[in-house]
mmCIF file of C-alpha atoms in Angstrom:
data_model
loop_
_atom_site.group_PDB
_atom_site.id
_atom_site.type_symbol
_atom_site.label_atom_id
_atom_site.label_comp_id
_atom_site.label_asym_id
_atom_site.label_seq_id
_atom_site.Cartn_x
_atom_site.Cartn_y
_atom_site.Cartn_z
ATOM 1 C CA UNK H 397 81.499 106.610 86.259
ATOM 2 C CA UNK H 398 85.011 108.085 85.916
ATOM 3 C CA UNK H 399 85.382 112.082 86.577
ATOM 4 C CA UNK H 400 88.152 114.519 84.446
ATOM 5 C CA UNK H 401 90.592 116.250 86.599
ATOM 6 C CA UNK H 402 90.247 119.564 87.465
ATOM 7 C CA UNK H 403 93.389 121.445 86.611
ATOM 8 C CA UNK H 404 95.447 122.353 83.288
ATOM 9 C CA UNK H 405 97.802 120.093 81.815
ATOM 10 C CA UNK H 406 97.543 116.544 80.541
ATOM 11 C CA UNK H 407 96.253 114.560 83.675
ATOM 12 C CA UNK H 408 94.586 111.245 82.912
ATOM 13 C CA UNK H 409 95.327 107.700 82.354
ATOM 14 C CA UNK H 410 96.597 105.911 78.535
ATOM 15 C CA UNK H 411 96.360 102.564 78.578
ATOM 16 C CA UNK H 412 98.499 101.591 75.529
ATOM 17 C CA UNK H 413 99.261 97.960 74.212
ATOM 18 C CA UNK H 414 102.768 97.794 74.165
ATOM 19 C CA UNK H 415 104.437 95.442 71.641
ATOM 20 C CA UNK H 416 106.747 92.603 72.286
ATOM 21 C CA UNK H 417 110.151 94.210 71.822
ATOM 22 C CA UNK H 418 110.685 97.655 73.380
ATOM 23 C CA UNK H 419 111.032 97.976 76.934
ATOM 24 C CA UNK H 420 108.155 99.402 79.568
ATOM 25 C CA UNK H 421 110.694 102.322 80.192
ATOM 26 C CA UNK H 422 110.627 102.820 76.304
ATOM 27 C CA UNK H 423 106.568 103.136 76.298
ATOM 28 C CA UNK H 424 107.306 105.442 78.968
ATOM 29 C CA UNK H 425 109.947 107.598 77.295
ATOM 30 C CA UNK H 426 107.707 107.387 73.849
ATOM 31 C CA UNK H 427 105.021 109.005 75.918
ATOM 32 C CA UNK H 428 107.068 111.751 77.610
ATOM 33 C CA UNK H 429 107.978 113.238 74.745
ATOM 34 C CA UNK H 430 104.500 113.065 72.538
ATOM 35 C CA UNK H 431 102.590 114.752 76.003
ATOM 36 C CA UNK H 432 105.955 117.396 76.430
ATOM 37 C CA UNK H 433 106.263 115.664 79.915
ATOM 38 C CA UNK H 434 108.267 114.049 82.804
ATOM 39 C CA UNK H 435 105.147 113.538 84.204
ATOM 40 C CA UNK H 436 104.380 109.738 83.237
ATOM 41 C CA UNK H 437 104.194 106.587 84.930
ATOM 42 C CA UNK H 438 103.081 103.018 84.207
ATOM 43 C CA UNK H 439 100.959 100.615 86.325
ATOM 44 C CA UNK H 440 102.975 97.441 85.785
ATOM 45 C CA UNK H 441 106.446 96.294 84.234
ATOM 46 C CA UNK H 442 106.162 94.212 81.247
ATOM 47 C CA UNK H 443 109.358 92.367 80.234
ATOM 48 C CA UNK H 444 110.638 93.608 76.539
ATOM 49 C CA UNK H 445 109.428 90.022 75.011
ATOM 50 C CA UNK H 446 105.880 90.634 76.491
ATOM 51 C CA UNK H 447 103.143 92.540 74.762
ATOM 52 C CA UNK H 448 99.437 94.124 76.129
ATOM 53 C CA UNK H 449 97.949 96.340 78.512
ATOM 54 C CA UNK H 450 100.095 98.809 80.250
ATOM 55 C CA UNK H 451 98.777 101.456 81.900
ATOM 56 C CA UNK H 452 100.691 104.699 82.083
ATOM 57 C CA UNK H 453 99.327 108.016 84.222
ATOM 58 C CA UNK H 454 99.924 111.371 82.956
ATOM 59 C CA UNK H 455 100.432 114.476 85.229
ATOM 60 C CA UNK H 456 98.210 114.487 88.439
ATOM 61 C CA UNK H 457 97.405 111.070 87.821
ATOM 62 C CA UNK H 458 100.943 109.632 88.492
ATOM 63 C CA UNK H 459 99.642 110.258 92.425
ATOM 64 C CA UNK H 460 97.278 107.714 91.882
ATOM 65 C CA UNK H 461 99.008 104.532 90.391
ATOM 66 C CA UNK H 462 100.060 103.315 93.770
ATOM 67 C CA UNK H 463 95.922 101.863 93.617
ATOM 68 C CA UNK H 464 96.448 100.356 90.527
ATOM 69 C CA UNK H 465 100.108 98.210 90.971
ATOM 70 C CA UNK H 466 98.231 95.982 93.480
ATOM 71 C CA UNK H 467 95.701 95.290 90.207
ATOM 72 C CA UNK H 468 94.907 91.748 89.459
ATOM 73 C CA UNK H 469 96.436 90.599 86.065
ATOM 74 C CA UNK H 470 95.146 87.902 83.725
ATOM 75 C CA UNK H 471 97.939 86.776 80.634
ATOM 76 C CA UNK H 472 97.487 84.597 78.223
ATOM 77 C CA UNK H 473 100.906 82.565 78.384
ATOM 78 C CA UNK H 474 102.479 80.304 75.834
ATOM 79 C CA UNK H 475 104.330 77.532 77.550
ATOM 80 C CA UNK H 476 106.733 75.391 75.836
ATOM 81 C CA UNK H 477 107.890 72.016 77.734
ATOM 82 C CA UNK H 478 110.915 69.770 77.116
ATOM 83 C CA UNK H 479 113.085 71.932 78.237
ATOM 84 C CA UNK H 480 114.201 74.598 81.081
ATOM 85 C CA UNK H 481 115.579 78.147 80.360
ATOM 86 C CA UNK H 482 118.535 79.977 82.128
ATOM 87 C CA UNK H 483 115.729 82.738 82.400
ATOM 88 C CA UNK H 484 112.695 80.635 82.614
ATOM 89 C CA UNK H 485 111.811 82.345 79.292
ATOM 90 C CA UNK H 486 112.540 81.898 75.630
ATOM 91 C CA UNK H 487 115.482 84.352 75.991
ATOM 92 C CA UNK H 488 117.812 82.545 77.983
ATOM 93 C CA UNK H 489 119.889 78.998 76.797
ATOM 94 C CA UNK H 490 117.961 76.220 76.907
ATOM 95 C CA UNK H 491 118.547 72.667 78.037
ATOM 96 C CA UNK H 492 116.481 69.683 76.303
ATOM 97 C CA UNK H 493 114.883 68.091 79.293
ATOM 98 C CA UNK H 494 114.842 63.944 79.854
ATOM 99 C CA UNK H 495 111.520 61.825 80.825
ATOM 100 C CA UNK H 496 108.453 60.972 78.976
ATOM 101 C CA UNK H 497 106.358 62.957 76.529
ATOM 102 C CA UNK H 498 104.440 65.354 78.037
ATOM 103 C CA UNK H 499 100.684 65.205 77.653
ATOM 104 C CA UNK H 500 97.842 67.373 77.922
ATOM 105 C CA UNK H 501 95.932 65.524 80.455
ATOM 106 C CA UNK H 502 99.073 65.445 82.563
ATOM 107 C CA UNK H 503 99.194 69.671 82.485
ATOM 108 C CA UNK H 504 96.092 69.768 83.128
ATOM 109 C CA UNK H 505 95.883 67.317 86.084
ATOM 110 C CA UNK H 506 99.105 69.493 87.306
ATOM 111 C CA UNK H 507 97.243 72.973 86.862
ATOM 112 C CA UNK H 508 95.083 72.192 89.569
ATOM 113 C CA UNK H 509 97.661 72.176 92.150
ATOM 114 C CA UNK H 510 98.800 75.575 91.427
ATOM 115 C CA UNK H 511 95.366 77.718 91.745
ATOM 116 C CA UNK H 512 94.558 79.090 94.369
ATOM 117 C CA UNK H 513 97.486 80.891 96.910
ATOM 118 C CA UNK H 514 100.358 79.168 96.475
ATOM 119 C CA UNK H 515 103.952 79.856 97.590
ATOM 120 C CA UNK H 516 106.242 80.696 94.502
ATOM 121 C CA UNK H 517 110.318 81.232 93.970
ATOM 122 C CA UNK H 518 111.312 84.391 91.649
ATOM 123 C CA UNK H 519 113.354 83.703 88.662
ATOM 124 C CA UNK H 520 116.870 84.176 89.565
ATOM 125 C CA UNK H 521 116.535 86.515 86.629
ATOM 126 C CA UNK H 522 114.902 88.927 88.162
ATOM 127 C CA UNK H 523 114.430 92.976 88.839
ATOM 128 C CA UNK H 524 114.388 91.752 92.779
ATOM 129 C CA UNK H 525 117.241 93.472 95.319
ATOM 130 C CA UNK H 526 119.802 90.715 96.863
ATOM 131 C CA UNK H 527 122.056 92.853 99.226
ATOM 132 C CA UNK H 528 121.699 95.550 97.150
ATOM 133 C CA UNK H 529 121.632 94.435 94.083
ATOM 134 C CA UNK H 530 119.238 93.271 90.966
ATOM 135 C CA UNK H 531 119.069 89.442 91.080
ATOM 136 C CA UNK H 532 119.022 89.486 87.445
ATOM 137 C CA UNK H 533 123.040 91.661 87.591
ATOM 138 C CA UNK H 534 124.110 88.656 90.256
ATOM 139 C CA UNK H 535 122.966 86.088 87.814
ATOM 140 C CA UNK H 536 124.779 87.635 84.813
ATOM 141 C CA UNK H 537 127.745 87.421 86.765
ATOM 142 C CA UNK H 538 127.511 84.182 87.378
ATOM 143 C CA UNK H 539 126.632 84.538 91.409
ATOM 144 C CA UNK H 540 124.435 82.012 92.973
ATOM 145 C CA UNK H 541 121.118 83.731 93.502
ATOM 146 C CA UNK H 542 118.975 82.637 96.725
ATOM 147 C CA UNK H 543 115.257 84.373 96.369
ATOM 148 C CA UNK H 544 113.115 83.606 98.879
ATOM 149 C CA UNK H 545 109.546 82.047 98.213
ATOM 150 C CA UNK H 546 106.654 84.843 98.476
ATOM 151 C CA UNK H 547 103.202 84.144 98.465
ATOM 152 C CA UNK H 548 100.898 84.683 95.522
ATOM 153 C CA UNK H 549 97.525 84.026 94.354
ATOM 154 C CA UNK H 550 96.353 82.113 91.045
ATOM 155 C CA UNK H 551 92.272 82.946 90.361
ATOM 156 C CA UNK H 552 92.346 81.170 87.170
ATOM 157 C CA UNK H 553 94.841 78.797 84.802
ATOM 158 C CA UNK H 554 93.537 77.005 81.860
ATOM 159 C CA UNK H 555 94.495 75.568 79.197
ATOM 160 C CA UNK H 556 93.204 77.447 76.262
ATOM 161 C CA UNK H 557 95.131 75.434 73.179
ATOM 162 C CA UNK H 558 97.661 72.462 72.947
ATOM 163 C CA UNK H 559 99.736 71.610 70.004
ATOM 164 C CA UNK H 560 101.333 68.432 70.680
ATOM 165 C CA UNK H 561 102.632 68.290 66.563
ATOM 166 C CA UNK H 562 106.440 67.595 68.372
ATOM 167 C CA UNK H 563 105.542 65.165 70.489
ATOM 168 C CA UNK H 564 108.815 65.651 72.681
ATOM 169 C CA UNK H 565 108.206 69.699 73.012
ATOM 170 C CA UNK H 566 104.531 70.061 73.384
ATOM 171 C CA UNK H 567 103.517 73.790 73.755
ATOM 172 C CA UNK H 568 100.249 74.875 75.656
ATOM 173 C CA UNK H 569 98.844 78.368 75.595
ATOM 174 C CA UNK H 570 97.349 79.175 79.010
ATOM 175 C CA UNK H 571 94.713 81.611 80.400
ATOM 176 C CA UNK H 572 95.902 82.936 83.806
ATOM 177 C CA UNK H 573 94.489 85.759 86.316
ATOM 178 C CA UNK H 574 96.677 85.810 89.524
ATOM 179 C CA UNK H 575 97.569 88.501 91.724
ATOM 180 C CA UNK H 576 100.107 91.048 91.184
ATOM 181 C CA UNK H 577 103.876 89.622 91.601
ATOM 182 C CA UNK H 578 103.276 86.727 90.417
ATOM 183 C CA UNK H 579 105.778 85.612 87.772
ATOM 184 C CA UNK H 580 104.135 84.105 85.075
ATOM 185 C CA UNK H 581 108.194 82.797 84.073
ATOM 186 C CA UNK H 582 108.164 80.868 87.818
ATOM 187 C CA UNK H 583 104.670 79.368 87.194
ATOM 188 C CA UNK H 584 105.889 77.590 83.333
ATOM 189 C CA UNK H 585 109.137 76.852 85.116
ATOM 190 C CA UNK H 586 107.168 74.990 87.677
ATOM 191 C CA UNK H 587 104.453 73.375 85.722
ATOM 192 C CA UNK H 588 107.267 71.493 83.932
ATOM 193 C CA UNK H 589 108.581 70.255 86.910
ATOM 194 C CA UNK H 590 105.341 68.894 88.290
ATOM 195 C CA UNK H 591 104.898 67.114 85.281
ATOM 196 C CA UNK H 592 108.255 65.669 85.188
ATOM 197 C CA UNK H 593 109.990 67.443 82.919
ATOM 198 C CA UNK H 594 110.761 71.301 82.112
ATOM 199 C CA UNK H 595 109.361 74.107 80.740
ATOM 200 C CA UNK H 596 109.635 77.437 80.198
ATOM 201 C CA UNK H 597 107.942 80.733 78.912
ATOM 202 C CA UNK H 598 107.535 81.033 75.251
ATOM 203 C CA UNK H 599 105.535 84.134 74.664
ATOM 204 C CA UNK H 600 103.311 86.340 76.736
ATOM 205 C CA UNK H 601 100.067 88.666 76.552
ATOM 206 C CA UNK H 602 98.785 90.889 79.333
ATOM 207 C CA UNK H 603 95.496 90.934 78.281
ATOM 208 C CA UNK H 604 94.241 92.898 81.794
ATOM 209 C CA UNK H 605 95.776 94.609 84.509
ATOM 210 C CA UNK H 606 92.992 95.493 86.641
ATOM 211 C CA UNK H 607 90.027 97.261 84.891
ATOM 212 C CA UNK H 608 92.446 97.726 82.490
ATOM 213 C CA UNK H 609 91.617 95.086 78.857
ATOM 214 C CA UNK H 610 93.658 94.724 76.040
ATOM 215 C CA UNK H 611 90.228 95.060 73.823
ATOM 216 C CA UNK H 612 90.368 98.786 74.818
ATOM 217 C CA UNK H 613 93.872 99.571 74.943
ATOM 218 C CA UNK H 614 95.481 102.086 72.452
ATOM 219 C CA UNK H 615 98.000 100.940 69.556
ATOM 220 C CA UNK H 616 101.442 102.710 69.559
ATOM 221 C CA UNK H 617 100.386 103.913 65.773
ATOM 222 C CA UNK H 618 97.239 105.318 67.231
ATOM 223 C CA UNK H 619 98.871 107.085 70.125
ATOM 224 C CA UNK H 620 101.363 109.071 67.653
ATOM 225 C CA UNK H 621 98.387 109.578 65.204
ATOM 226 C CA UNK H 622 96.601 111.205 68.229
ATOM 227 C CA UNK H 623 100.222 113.335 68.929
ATOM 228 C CA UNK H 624 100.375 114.034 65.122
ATOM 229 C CA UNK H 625 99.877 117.943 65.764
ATOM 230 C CA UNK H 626 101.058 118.386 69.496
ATOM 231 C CA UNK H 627 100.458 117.350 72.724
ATOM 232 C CA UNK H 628 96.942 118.055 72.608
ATOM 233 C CA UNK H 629 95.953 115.338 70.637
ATOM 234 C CA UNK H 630 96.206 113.290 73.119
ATOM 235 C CA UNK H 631 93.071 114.566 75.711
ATOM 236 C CA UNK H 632 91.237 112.877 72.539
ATOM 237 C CA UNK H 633 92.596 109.524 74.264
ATOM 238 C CA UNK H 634 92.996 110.441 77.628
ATOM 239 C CA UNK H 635 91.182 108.612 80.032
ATOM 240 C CA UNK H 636 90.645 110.618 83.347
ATOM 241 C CA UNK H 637 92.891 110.621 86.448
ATOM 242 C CA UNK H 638 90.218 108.148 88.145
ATOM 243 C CA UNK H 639 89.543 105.883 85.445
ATOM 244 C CA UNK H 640 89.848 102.481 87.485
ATOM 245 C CA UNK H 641 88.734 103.558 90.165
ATOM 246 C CA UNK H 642 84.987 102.278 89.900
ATOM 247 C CA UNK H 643 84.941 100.632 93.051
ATOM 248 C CA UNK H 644 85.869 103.462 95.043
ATOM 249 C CA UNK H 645 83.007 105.708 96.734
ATOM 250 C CA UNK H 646 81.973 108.907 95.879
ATOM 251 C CA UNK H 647 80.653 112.125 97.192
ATOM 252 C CA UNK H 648 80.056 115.266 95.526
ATOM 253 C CA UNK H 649 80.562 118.311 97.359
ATOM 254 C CA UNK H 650 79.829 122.440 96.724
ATOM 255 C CA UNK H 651 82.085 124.777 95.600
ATOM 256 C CA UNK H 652 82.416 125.822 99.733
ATOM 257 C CA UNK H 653 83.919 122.399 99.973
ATOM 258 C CA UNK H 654 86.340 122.715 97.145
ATOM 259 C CA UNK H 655 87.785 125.366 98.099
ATOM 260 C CA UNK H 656 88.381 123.515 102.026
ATOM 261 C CA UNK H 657 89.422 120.765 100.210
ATOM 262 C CA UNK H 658 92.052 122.663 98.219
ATOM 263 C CA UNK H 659 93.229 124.517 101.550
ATOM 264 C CA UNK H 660 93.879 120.228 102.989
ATOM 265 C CA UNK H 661 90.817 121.104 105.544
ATOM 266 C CA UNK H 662 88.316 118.355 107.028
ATOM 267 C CA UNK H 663 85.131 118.404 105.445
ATOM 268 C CA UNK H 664 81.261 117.182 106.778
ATOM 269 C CA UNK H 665 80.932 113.625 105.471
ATOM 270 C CA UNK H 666 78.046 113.883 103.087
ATOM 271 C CA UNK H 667 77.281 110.148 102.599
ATOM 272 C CA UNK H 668 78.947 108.306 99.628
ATOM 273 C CA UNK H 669 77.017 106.424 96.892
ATOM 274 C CA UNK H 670 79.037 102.917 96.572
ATOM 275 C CA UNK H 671 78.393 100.506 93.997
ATOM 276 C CA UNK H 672 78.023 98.059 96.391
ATOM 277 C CA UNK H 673 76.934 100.413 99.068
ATOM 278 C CA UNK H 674 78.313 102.220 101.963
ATOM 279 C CA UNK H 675 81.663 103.096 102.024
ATOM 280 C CA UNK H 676 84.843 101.553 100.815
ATOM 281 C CA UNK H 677 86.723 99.456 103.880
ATOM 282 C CA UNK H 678 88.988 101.306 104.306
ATOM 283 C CA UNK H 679 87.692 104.782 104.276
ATOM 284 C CA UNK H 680 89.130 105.807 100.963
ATOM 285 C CA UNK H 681 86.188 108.215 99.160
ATOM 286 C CA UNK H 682 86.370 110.195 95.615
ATOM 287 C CA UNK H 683 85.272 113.974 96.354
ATOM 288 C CA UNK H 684 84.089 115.140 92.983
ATOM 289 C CA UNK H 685 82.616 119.071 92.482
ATOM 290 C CA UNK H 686 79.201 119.428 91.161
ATOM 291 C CA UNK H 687 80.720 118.958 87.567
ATOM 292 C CA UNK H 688 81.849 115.199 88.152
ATOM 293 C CA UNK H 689 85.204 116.257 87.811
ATOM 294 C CA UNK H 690 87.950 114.835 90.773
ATOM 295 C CA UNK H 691 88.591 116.997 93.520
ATOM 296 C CA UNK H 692 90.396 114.748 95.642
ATOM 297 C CA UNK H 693 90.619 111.387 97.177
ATOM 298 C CA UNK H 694 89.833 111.755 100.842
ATOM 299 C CA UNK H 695 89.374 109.251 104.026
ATOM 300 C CA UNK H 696 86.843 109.149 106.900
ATOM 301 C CA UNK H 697 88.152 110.484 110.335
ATOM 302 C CA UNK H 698 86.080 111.337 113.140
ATOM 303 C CA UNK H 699 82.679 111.099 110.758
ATOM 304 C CA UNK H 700 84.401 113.437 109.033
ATOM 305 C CA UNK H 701 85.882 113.238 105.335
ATOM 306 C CA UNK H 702 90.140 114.420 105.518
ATOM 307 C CA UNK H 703 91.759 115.192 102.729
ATOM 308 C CA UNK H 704 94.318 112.457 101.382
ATOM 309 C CA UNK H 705 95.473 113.829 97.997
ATOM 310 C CA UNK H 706 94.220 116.916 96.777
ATOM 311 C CA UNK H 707 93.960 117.380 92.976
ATOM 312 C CA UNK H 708 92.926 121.182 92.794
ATOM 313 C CA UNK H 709 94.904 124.359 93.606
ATOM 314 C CA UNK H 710 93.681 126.508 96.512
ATOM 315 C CA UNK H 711 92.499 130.171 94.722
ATOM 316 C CA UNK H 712 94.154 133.221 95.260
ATOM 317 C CA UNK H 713 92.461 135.783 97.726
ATOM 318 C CA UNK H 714 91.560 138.881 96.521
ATOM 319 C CA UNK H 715 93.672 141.902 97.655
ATOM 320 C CA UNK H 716 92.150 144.779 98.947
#
């Protein structure tokens, strides 16, 4: 169970289904100015062409998307083969690819040696720093781009339809959960190859990004419907600041603990009720009042609980 922030303002979490097209940073600005706020953040860049969940944290809960960007994603990915891209996608020039037809027991065969970790090259189009500078700017410019392999993990790839109707430029949509940095661009880009040919990326869903599903996400219609008469509107579709956060202990504490809390003192450790049971590995605890609503998140030290971010204001002493 999820808590709601203690606190004025908007502070919660909008997970919003953003449309192929506009950028993440334009979800971002559209949501800025229906909340009347800097205060927004998103859990995830989405290239413009690729649509579904995005995750964006409002206020007090911009503190807490660091424990979201290491998420687990799933996409569904359209693939299209008989050809490579300049971007590994279906924006960049494309170059017809020689060698057989491609088939779908082929892919398939090939799919298997990509689950599990595997070691993967960026696209030379890409948001990644060379020297200084976006890959994607040194590409443009027509510098050779050397990205180093990183290592990434693929849960799940399947092939969930095949439409072989041009039997030179096949296209397979695939299922995929993998862990976050994985480019989904790299992973068509490679398929092709081990099949011998090419491919590239012809369309792409995030259908999850951590707890986060595309069944559940908000419409950009429904978000300015919810703005339609001010900021307000929105706490009508505002999740709360933990929302995500399942797996993460809890303890709920007195108002004599709040108020420590607030000041960043220790606290006794009260025990924390896990879904699992026992507490998280590595320490991390949500302190919640006698409300359910998120005091702060807070670590184990010494058997005792230490503040690590604090989401409620310490109260004025009285004078006199």
């Amino acid at each position: 169970m999820a808590h709601r922030s203690l606190g004025p303002g908007l502070d919660g979490v909008l997970v919003v289904a953003k449309p192929a097209g506009p950028t993440s940073h334009d979800i971002v600005a559209l949501v800025r100015r229906l909340a009347q706020t800097k205060r927004v953040g998103h859990g995830g860049t989405l290239d413009p062409f690729a649509g579904g969940v995005l995750p964006l944290f409002l206020g007090r809960a911009t503190r807490l998307a660091e424990f979201h960007l290491g998420a687990d994603k799933t996409y569904r990915a359209t693939v299209c083969f008989g050809a490579s891209s300049t971007t590994d996608d279906l924006e960049g020039e494309l170059t017809p690819a020689d060698g057989p037809p491609v088939e779908r027991a082929l892919v398939d065969a090939a799919l298997a040696r990509f689950r599990g970790p595997i070691r993967q090259r960026p696209p030379d189009f890409s948001a990644i720093k060379v020297g200084g500078r976006r890959a994607y700017a040194l590409a443009r410019a027509g510098e050779a781009v050397e990205l180093r392999e990183r290592e990434v993990t693929i849960h799940r790839a399947e092939i969930a339809s095949w439409d072989g109707t041009d039997a030179a430029r096949p296209i397979a949509v695939i299922e995929i959960s993998c862990s976050a940095g994985t480019y989904v661009r790299a992973l068509a880009r490679d398929l092709g190859s081990a099949v011998g040919s090419a491919a590239y990326l012809g369309a792409l869903t995030r259908t999850a990004s951590g707890p986060f599903e595309l069944d559940g996400a908000l419409t950009l219609e429904a978000l300015r419907d919810a703005a339609a008469d001010g900021p307000a509107g929105l706490t009508r579709v505002l999740r709360p600041i933990d929302a995500g956060l399942d797996h993460v202990p809890t303890v709920t504490v007195d108002a004599a603990a709040v108020a420590d809390l607030a000041k960043g003192r220790f606290i006794k450790d009260p025990g924390a009720s896990a879904p699992v049971g026992g507490h998280a590995g590595d320490g991390l605890i949500r302190v919640v009042d006698a409300q359910g609503r998120l005091v702060a998140l807070a670590r184990i030290r010494d058997g005792r609980l230490a503040p690590d971010k604090v989401f409620v204001d310490p109260q004025p002493q009285p004078v006199g």
